[in-house]
Coordinates of C-alpha atoms and ligand atoms in Angstrom, one line a residue:
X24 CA 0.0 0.0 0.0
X25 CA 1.1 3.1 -0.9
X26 CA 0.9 5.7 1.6
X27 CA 0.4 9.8 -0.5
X28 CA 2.0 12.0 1.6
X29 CA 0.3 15.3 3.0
X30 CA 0.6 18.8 1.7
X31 CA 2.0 21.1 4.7
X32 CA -0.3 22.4 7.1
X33 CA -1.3 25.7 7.2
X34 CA 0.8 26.4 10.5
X35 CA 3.8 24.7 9.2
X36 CA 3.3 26.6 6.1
X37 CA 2.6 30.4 8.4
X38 CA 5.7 28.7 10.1
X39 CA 8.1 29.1 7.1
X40 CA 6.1 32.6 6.0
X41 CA 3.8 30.6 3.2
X42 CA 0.9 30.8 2.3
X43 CA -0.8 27.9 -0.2
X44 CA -3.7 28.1 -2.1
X45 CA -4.7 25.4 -4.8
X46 CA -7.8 25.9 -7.0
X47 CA -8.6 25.6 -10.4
X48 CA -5.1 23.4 -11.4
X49 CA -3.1 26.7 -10.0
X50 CA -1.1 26.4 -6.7
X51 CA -0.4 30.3 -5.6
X52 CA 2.2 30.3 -3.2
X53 CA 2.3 33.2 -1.5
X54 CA 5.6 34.7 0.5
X55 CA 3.8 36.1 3.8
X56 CA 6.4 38.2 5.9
X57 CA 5.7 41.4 4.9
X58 CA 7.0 43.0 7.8
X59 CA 10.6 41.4 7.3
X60 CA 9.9 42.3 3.1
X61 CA 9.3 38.3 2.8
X62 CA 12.7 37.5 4.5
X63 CA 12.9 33.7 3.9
X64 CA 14.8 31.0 6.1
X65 CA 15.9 27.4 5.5
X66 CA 12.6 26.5 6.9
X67 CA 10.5 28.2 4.0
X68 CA 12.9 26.5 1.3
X69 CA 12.4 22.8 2.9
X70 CA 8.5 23.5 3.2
X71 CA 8.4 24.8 -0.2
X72 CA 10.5 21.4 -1.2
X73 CA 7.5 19.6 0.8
X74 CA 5.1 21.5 -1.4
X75 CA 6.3 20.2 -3.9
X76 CA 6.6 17.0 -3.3
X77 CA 2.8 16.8 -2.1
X78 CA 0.9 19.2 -4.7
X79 CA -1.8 17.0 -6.4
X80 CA -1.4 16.1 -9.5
X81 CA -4.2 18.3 -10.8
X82 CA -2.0 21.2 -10.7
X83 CA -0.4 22.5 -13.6
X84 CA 0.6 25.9 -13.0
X85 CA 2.5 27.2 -9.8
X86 CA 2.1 31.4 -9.0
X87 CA 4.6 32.6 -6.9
X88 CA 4.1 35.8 -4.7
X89 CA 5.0 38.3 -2.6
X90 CA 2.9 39.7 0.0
X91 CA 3.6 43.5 0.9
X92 CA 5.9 46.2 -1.3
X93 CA 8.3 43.2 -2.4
X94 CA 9.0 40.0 -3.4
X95 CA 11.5 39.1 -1.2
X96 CA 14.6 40.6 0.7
X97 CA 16.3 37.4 0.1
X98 CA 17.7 35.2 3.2
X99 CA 16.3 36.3 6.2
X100 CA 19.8 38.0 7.7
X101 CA 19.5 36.4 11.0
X102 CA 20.6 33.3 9.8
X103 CA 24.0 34.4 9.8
X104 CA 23.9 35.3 13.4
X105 CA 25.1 33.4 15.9
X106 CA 22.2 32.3 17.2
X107 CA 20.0 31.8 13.8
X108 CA 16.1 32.2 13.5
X109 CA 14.2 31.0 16.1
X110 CA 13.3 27.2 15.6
X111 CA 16.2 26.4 13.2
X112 CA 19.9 26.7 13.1
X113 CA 22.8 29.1 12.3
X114 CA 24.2 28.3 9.2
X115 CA 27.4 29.5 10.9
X116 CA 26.5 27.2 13.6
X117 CA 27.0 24.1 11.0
X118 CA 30.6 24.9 11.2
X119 CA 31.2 25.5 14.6
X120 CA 29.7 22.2 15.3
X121 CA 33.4 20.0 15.3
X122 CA 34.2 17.4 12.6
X123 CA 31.5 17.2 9.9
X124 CA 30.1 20.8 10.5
X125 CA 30.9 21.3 6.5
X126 CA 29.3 18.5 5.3
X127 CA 26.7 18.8 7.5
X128 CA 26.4 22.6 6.2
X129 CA 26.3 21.2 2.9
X130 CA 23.6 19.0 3.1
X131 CA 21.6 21.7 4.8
X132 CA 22.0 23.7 1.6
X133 CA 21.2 20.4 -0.6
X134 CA 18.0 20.9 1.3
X135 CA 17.1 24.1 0.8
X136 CA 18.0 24.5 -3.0
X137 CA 15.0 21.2 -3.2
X138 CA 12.6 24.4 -2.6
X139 CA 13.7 25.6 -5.5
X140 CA 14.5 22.9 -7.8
X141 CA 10.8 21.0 -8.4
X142 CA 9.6 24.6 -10.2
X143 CA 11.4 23.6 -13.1
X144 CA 10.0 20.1 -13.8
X145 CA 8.2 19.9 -17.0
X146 CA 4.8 19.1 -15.7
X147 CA 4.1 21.9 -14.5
X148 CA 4.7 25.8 -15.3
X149 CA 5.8 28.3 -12.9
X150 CA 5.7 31.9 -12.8
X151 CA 6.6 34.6 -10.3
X152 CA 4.9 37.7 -9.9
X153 CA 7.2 40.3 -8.8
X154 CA 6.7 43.6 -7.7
X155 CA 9.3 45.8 -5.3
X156 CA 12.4 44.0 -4.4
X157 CA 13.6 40.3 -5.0
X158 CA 16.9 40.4 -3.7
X159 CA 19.5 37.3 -3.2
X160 CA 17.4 34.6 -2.2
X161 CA 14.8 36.4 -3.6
X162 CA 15.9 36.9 -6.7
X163 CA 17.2 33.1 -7.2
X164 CA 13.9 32.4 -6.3
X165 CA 12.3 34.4 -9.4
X166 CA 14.7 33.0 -11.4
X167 CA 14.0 29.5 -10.7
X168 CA 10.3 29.8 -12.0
X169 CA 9.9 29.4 -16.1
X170 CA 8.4 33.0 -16.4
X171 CA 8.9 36.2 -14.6
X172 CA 5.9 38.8 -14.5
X173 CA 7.7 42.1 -13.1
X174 CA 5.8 45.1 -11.8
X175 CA 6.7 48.6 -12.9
X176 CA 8.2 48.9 -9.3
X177 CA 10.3 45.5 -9.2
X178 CA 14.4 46.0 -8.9
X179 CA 16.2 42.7 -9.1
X180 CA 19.5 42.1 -7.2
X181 CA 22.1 39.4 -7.0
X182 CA 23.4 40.8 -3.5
X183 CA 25.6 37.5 -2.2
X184 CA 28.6 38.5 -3.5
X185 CA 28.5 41.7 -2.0
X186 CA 28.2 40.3 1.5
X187 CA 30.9 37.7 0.9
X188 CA 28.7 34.9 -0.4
X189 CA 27.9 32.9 -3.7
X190 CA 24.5 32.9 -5.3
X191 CA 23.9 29.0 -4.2
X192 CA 20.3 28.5 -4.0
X193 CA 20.1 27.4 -8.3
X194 CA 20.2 30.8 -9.5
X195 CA 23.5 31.0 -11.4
X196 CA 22.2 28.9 -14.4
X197 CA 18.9 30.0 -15.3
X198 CA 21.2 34.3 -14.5
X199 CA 24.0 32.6 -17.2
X200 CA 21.4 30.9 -19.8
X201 CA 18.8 34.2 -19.8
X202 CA 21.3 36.9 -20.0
X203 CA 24.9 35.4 -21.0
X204 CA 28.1 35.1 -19.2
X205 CA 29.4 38.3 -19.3
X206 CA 25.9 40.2 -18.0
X207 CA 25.7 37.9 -15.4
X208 CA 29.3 38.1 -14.2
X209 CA 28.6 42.0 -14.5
X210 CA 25.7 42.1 -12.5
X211 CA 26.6 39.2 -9.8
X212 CA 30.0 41.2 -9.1
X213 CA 28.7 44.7 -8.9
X214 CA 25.4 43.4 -7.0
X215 CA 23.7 46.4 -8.5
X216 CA 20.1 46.8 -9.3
X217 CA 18.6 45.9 -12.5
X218 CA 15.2 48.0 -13.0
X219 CA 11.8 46.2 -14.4
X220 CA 12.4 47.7 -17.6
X221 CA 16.2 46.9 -18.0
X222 CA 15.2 43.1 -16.6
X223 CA 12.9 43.1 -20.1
X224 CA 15.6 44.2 -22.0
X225 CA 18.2 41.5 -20.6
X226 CA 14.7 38.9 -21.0
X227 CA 14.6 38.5 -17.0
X228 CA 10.8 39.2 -17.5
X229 CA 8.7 37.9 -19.8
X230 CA 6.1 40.7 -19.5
X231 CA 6.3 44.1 -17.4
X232 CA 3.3 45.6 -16.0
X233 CA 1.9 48.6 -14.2
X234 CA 2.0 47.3 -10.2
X235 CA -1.9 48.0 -10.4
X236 CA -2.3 45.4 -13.5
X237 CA 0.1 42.7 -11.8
X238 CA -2.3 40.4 -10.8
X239 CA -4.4 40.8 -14.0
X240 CA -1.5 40.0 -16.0
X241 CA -0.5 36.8 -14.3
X242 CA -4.5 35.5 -14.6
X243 CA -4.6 36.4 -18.1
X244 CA -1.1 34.2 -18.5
X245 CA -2.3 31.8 -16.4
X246 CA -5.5 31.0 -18.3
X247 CA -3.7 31.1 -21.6
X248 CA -1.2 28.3 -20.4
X249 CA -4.0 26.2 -19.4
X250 CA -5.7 26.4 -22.7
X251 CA -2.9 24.0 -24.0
X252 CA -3.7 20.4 -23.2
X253 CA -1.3 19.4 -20.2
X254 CA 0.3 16.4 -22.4
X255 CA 1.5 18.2 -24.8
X256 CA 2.4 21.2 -22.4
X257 CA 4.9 18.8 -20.3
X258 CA 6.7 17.1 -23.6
X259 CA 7.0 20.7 -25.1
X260 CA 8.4 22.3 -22.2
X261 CA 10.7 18.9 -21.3
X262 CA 12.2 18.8 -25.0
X263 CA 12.2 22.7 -24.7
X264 CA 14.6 22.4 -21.4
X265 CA 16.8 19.5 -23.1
X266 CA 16.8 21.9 -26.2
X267 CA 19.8 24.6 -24.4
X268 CA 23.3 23.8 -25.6
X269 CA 21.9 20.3 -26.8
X270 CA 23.1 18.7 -30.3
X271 CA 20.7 19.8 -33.2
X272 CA 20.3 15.9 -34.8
X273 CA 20.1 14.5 -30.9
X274 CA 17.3 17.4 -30.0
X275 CA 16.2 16.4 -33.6
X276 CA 15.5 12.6 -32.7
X277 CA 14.4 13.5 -28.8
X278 CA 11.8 15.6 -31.3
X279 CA 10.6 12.5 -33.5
X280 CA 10.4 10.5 -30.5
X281 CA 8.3 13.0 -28.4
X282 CA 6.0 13.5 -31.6
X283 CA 5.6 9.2 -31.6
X284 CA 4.5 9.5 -28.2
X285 CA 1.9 12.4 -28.7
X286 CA 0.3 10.9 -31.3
X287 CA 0.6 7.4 -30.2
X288 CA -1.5 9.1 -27.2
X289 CA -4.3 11.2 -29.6
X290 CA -4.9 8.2 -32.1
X291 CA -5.6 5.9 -28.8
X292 CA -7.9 9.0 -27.3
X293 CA -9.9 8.4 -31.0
X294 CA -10.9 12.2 -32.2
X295 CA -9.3 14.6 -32.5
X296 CA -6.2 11.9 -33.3
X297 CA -8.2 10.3 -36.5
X298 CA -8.5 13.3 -37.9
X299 CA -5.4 15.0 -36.6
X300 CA -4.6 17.6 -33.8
X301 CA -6.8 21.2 -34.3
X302 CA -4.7 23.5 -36.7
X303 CA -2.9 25.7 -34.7
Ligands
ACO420 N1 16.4 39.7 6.8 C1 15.9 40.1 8.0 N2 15.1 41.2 8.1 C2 14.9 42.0 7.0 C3 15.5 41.6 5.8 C4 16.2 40.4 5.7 N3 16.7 40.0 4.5 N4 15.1 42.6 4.9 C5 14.4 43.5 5.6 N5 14.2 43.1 6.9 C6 13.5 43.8 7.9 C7 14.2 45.1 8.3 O1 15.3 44.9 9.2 C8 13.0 45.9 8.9 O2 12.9 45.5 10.2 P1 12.4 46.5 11.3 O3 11.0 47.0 10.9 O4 12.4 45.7 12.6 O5 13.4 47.6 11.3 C9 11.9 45.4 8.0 O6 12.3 44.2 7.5 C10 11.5 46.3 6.9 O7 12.7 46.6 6.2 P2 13.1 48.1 5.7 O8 14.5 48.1 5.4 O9 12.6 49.1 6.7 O10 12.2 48.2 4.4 P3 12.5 49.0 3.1 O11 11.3 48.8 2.2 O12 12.9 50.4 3.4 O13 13.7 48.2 2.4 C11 14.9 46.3 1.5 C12 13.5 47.0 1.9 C13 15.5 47.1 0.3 C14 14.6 44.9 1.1 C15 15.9 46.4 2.7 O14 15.2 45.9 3.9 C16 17.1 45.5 2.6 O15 18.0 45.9 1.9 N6 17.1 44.3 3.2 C17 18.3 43.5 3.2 C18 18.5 42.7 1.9 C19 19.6 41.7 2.0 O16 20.7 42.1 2.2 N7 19.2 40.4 1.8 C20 20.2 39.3 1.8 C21 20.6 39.1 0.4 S1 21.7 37.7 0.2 C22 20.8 36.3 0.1 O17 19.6 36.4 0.1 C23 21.4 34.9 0.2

């Protein structure tokens, strides 16, 4: 027997400074510290790991948020403090822990990047919603969804290497594949801020928005990307991801094969496979 495990509570998500909501095949997640800008700890990365480990099957599109004037200040600073955020460790603490504190750092960090990780996976597509500021953490966080909705108002910031740090939380490959090596080595080692409208011109946002139309502009997205049937949304986006820096005759074949498989699937559904797919 196979036991489904349990999307997080709502007071271990208001523990980690989530919020969940799931309706409609959407999950909006919603970062809920206003008051600390949406500050996030190792706890909201591992609970958004669990949420996405647990969101039903049913859900195809994942809306990130901010609650407040921003997205996110990044890493809650007090996790760098000696005695860490209440409830969960110093990462400092790791190392002053004796023999194993670095591997033991390490795998907390393995942990946390899990929160971010899942939002690429082809079944579903996410997209954050950004308005004010997603800095370090929060940034990386933006940058780990598929598409990036940016309010008028949203300033983007790779801050870690200004405070000593590296960008470790799966940001530095979607930052290098959107806007090139040299931008990104630019922008990570001055840790300035990149405006909405420069972020559409380096393609971090797919659309920008007045902060008044924000939310309007991620429904209207929303409900185009679930016009496409899921199938074929999940094989397009896979081959789409195993497309960057791939050979063209392998990405070629992984085509034919994914095609095979699509309409292997619509002939056995009957109509509209007989007849073929609707013209596009
Ligand atoms: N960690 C903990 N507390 C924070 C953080 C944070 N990252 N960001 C903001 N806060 C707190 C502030 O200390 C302040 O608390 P207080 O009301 O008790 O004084 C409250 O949130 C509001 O912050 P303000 O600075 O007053 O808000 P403002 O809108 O003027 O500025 C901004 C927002 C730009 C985000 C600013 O707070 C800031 O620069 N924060 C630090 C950003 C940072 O360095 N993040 C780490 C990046 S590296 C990484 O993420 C790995």
């Amino acid at each position: 027997m196979t036991v489904e495990a349990a999307i997080p509570t709502e007071d271990q998500l208001a523990e980690a400074g989530l919020r969940l909501r799931v309706a409609g095949g959407v999950a909006t997640i919603t970062l809920a510290r206003p008051e600390r800008r949406n500050a996030m700890t190792g706890r909201t990365w591992t609970v958004l790991a669990h949420v996405g480990q647990t969101l039903p099957a049913s859900v195809r599109i994942v809306v990130i948020k901010g609650e407040g004037p921003s997205f996110s200040s990044g890493i809650d600073l007090a996790m760098f403090g000696p005695d860490g955020v209440e409830g969960e460790p110093s990462l400092m603490g790791y190392l002053g822990a004796g023999p194993g504190g670095e591997a033991a750092l390490e795998a907390a960090i393995a942990g946390y990047q899990e929160g971010f990780l899942w939002l690429r996976r082809p079944g579903i597509v996410s997209i954050a919603a950004v308005r004010g500021h997603a800095i370090g953490a929060g940034f990386q966080l933006a940058l780990a969804c598929d598409l990036r909705v940016l309010a008028d108002d949203a300033r983007l910031c790779m801050k870690e290497p200004a405070l000593g740090l590296v960008p470790d939380l799966t940001g530095t490959k979607p930052l290098v594949d959107i806007v090139g090596l040299s931008r990104a080595i630019e922008l990570c080692l001055t840790a300035r801020s990149v405006s909405a409208s420069e972020a559409r011109d380096l393609r971090l946002a797919e659309l920008v928005v007045d902060g008044a139309d924000l939310d309007r502009a991620v429904d209207d997205l929303v409900a185009a990307l679930l016009a496409t049937p899921p199938e074929a949304a999940a094989a397009t986006k896979a081959l789409l991801q195993q497309a960057v820096g791939s050979d063209p005759a392998e990405q070629a074949a992984r085509e034919r094969r994914a095609q095979v498989a699509r309409l292997t699937a619509l002939a056995r559904q009957g109509a509209p496979g007989a007849s073929g797919p609707p013209a596009g």
